Tab-separated table of C-alpha atoms in Angstrom:
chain	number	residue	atom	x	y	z
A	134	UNK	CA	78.136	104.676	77.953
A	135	UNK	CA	75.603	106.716	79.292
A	136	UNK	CA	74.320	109.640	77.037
A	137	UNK	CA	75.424	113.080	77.940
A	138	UNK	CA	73.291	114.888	80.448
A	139	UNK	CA	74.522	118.767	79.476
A	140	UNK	CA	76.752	120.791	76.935
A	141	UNK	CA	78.716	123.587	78.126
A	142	UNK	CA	80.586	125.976	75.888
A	143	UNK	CA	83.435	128.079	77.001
A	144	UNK	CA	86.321	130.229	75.707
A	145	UNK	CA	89.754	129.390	76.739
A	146	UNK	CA	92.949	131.731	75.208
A	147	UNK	CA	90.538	132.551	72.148
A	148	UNK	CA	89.528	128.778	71.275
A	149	UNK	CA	85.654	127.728	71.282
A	150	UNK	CA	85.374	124.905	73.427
A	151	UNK	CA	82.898	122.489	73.371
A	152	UNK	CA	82.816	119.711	76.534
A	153	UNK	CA	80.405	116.808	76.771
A	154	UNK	CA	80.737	114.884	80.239
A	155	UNK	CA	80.785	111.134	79.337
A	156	UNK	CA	79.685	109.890	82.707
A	157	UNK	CA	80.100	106.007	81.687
A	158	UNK	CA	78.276	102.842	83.349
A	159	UNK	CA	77.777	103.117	87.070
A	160	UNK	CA	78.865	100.356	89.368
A	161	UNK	CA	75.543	99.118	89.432
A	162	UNK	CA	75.196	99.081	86.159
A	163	UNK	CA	79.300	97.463	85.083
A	164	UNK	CA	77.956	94.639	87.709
A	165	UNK	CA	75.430	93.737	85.505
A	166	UNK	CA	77.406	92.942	82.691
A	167	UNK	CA	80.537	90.976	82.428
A	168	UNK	CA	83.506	92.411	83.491
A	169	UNK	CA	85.803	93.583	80.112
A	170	UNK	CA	88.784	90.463	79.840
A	171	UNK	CA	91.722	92.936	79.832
A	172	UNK	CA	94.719	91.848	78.078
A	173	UNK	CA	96.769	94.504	80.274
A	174	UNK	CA	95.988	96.939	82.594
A	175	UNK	CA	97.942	100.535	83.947
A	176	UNK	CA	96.681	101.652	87.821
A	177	UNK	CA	96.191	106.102	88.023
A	178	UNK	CA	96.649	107.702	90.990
A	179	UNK	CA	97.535	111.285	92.050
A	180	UNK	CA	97.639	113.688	94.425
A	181	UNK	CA	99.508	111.748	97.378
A	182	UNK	CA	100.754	114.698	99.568
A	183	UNK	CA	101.906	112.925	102.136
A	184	UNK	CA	99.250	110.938	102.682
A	185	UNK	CA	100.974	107.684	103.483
A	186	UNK	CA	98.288	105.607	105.125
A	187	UNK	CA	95.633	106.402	102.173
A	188	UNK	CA	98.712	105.434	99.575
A	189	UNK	CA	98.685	102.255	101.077
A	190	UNK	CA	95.216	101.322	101.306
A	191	UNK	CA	95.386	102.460	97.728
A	192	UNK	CA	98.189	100.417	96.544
A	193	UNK	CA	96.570	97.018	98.495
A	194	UNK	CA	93.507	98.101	96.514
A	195	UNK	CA	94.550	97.418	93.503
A	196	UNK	CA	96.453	94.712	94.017
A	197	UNK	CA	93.719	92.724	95.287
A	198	UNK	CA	92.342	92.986	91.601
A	199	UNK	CA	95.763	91.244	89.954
A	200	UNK	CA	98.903	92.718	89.252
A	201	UNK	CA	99.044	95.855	86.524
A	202	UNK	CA	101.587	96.311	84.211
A	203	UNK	CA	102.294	99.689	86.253
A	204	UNK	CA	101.719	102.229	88.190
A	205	UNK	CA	101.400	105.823	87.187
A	206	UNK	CA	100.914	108.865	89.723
A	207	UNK	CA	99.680	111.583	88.102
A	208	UNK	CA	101.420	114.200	90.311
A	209	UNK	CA	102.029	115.656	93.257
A	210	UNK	CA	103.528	112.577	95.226
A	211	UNK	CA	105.031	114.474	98.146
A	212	UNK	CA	103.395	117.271	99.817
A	213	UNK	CA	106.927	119.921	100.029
A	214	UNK	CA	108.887	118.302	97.780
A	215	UNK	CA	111.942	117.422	100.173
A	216	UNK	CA	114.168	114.729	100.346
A	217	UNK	CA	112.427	113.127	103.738
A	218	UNK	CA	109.089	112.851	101.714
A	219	UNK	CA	109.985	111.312	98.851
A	220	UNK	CA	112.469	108.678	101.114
A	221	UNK	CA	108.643	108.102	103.076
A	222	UNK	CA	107.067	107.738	99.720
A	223	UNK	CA	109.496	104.958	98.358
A	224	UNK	CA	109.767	103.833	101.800
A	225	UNK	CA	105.678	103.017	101.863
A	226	UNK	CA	105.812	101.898	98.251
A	227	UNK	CA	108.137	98.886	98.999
A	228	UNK	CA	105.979	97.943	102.077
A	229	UNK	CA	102.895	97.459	99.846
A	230	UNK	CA	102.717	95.352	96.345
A	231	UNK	CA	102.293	97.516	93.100
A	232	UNK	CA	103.663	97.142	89.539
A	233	UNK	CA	107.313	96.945	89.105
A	234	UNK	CA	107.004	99.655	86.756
A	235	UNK	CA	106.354	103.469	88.911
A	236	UNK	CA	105.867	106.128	86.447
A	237	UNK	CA	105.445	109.992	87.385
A	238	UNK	CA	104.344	113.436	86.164
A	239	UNK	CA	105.604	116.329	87.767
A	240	UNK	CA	102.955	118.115	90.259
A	241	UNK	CA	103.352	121.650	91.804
A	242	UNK	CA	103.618	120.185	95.763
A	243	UNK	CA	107.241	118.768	94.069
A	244	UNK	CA	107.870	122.527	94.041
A	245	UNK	CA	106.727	123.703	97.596
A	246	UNK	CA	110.161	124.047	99.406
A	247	UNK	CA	112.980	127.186	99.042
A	248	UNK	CA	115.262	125.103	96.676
A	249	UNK	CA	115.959	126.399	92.763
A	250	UNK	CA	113.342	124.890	90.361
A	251	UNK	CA	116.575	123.262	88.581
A	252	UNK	CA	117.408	121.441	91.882
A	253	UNK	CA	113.284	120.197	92.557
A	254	UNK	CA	113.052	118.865	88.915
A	255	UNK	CA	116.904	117.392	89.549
A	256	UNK	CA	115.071	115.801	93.057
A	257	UNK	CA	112.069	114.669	90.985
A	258	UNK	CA	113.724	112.965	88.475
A	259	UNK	CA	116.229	110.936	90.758
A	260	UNK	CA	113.768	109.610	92.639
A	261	UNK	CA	111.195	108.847	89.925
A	262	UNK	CA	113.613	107.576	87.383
A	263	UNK	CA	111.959	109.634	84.837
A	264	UNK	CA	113.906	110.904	81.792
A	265	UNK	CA	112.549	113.983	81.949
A	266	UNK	CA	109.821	115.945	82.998
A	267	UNK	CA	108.398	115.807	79.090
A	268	UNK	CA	108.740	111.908	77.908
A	269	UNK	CA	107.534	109.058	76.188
A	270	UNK	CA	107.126	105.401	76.621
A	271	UNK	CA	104.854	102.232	76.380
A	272	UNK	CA	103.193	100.343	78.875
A	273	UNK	CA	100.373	97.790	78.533
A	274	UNK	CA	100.812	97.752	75.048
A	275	UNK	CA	100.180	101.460	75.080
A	276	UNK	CA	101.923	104.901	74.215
A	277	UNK	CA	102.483	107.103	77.031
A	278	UNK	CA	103.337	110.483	77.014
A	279	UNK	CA	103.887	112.714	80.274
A	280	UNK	CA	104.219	116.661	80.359
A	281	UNK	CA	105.024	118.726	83.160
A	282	UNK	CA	106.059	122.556	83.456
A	283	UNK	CA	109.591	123.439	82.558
A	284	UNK	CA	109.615	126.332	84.368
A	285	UNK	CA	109.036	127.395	87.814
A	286	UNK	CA	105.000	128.436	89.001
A	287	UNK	CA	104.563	132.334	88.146
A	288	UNK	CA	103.005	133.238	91.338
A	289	UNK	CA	104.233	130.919	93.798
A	290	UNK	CA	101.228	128.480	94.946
A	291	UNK	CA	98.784	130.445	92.844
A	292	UNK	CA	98.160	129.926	88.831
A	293	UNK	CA	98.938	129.421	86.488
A	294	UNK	CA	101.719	126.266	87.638
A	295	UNK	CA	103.040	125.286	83.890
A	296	UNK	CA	104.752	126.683	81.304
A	297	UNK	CA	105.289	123.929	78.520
A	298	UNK	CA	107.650	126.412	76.516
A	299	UNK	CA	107.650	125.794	72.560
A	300	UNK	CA	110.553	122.661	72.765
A	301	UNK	CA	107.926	120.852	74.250
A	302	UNK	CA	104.841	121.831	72.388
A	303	UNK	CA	106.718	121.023	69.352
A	304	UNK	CA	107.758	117.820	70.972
A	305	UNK	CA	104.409	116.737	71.669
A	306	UNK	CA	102.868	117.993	68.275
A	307	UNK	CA	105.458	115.705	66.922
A	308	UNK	CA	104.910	112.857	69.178
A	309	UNK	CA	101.345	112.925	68.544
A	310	UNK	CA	101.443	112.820	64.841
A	311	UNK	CA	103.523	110.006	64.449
A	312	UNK	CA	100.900	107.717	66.961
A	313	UNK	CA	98.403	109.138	64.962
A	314	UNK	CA	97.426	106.126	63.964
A	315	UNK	CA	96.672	104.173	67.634
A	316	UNK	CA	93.805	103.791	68.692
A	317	UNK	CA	94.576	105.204	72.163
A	318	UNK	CA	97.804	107.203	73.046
A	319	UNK	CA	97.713	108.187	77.037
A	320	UNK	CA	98.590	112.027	78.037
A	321	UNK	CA	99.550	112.403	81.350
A	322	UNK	CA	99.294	115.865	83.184
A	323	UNK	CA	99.170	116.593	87.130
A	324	UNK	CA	97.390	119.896	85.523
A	325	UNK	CA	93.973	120.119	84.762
A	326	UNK	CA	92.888	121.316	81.175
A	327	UNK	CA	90.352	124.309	81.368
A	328	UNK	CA	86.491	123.334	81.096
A	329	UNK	CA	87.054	119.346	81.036
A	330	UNK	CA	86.451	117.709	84.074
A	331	UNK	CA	84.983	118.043	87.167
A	332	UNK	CA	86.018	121.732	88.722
A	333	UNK	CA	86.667	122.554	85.858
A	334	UNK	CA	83.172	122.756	84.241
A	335	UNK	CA	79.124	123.436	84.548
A	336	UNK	CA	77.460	125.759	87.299
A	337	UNK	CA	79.602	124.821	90.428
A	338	UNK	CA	83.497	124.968	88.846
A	339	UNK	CA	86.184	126.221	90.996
A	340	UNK	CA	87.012	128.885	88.425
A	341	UNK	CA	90.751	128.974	89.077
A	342	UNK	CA	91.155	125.518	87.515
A	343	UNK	CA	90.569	127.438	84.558
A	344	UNK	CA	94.151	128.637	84.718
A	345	UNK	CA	96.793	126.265	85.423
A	346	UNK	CA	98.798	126.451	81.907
A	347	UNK	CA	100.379	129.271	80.763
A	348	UNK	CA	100.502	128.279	77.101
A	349	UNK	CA	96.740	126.545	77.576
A	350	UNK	CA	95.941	127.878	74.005
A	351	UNK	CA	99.065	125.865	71.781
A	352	UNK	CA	98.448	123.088	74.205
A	353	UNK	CA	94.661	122.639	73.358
A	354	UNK	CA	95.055	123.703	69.668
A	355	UNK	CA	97.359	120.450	69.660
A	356	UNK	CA	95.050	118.034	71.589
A	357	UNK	CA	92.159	118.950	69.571
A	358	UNK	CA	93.720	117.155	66.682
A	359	UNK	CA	93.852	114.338	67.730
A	360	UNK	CA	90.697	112.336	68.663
A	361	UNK	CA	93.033	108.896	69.747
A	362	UNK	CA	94.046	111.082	72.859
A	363	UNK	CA	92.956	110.013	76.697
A	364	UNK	CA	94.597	112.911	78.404
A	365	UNK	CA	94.649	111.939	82.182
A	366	UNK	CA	94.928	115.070	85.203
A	367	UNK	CA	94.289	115.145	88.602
A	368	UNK	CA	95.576	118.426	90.681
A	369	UNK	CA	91.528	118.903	91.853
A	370	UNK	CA	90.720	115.945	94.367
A	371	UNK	CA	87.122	116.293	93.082
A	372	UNK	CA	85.105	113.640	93.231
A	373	UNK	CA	84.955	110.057	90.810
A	374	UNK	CA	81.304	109.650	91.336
A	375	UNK	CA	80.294	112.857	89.606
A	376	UNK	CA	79.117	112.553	86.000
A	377	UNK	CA	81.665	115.030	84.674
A	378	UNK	CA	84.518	112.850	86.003
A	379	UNK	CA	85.357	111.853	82.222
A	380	UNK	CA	84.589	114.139	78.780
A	381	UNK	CA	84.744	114.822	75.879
A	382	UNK	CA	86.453	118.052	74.412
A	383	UNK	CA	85.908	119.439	70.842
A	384	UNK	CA	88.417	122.163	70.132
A	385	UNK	CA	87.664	124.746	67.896
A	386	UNK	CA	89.918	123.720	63.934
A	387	UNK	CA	89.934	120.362	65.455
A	388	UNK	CA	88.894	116.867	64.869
A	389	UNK	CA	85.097	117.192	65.780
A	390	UNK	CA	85.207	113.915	67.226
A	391	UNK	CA	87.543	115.741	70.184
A	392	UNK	CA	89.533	114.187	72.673
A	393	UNK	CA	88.617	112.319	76.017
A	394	UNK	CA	89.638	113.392	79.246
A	395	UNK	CA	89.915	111.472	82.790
A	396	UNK	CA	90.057	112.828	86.377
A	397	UNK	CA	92.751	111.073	87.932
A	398	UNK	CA	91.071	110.814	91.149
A	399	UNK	CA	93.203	111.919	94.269
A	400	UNK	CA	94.671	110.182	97.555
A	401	UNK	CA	94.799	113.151	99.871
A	402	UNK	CA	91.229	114.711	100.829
A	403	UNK	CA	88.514	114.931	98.841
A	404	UNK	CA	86.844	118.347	97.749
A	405	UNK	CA	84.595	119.825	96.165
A	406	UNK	CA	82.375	123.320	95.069
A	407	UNK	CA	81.880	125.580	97.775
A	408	UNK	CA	78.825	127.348	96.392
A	409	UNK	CA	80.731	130.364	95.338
A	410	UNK	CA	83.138	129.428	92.353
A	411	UNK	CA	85.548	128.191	94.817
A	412	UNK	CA	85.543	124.800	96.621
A	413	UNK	CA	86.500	123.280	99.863
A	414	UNK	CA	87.624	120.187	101.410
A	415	UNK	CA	84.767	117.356	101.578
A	416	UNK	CA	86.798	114.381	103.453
A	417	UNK	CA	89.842	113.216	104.644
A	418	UNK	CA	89.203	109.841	104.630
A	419	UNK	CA	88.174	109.272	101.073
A	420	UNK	CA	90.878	108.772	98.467
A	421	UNK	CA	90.180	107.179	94.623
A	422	UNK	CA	91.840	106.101	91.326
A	423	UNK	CA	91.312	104.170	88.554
A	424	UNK	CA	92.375	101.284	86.614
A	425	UNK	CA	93.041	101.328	82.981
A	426	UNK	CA	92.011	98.122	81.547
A	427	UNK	CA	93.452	97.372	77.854
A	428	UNK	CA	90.791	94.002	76.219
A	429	UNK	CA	92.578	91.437	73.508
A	430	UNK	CA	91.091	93.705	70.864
A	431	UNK	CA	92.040	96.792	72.058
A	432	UNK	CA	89.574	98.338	73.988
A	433	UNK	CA	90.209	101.086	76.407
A	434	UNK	CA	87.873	100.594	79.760
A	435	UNK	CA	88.637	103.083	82.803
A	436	UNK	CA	87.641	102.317	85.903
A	437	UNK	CA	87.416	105.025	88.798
A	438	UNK	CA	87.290	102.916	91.753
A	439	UNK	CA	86.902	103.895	95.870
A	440	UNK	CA	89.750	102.826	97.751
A	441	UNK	CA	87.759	103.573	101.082
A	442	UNK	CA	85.825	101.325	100.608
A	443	UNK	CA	87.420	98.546	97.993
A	444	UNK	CA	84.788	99.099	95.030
A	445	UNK	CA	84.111	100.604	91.382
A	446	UNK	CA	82.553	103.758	91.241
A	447	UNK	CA	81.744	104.002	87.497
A	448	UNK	CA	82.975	101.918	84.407
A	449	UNK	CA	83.916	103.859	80.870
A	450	UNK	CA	84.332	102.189	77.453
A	451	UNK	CA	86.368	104.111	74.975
């Protein structure tokens, strides 16, 4: 693990934050040692929007490494949300080889069409096979835990995109306790938490990323206790080779150890800052993910990797 190369603080809902980007071993670097033995492995992905051909570059990817245990996209896997693009997504899944095993988080593209939220969750779940949108289950030998909004965005395709609502928070609080005593438990959110990873953080942030949970505050207070969490999010296609891909958050009244979190990567465009606390699109023709690899000891490795071009970007130990 590379050392940290900045600190910033912040203020989010009232809590001191404290984020240290974790950067990890470069691909350079990984090569020059041997590669982890993983017991098991999960693939990430996110942010799919339609784009099919990317998705199944992706998918060929990571297959070429050995099968995973499975597969989880981290949000928005259809671009509108609509019956046709989901049947296309499924359709392009069973045309490439991936884990038996698809598991999803709920995204805000699921939500860009006219239908009730009750009927795009209904649409999500069916084709997903998810419980829920809050649930939990193990894969790899690992606890998994996925949260998504339970009610519809405030403002339409602006933030803030998830409200949580108290039956979940208390779900999760609960959840979390009991696997206190893991190693690693995996949170999975298509939402980005506020000053984590890359948009979210340092000089060039997109500041809106700052804004994507309603109850952000209850949401981080819980995290912060709990220094076993790898809380996963994509939502800002930025890119895996930046150092501030991976961190580590210390919530104010938490564990002081903090929590890690991991940019999911993207499949649909790259972007990045704009120069102006915004950002804007980079390239269409990159896409990125990672692969979770879990060692005989239990050792947590996360590799982002380009699918562009069929190699690692960076390699982190946890």
């Amino acid at each position: 693990m590379t050392p940290p190369t900045r600190r910033s603080i912040l203020t989010a809902g009232g809590l001191a934050l404290a984020t240290v980007p974790l950067g990890g071993l470069t691909a350079t670097q990984a090569a020059a040692r041997p590669r982890p033995a993983a017991a098991a492995s999960l693939d990430v992905i996110s942010d799919v929007q339609g784009d099919l051909a990317d998705l199944g570059r992706a998918l060929d990817n990571l297959a070429s490494l050995g099968r995973s245990d499975a597969l989880v996209i981290a949000g928005d896997l259809v671009a509108q949300g609509t019956v046709q693009q989901y049947e296309d997504l499924y359709g392009t899944l069973a045309d490439h080889s991936h884990p038996e095993r698809v598991l999803a988080a709920l995204g805000n593209h699921e939500q860009y069409n006219a239908d009730p939220f009750d009927a795009q969750v209904k649409r999500f779940l069916q084709y997903t096979g998810m419980p829920e949108v809050y649930s939990r289950t193990t894969a790899a030998g690992l606890p998994l835990l996925f949260i998504g909004t339970t009610a519809p965005a405030k403002n339409g395709t602006s933030p803030p995109f998830v409200t949580l609502g108290a039956s979940q928070l208390s779900w999760l609080d609960g959840a979390l306790t009991e696997l206190k005593d893991q190693p690693h438990v995996l949170v999975f959110s298509h939402h980005v938490l506020p000053g984590t990873v890359s948009g979210t953080t340092g000089a060039d942030a997109a500041r809106f990323y700052d804004q994507d949970f309603v109850d952000e505050t209850d949401l981080l207070t819980i995290l912060g206790r709990h220094p076993n969490v790898v809380f996963f999010s994509g939502h800002t296609h930025w890119d895996l080779n930046r150092d501030d891909w991976a961190a580590k958050k210390v919530v104010e009244g938490g564990d002081p150890a903090g929590f890690t979190v991991i940019n999911t990567g993207f499949i649909q465009t790259m972007f990045g800052p704009d120069g102006n606390g915004g950002e804007e699109s980079l390239s269409g023709a990159e896409s990125q993910g990672l692969r979770v690899l879990v060692g005989a000891d239990g050792q947590l490795t996360v590799e982002s990797r380009d699918f562009r071009r069929n190699k690692l970007i960076r390699s982190l130990a946890l």
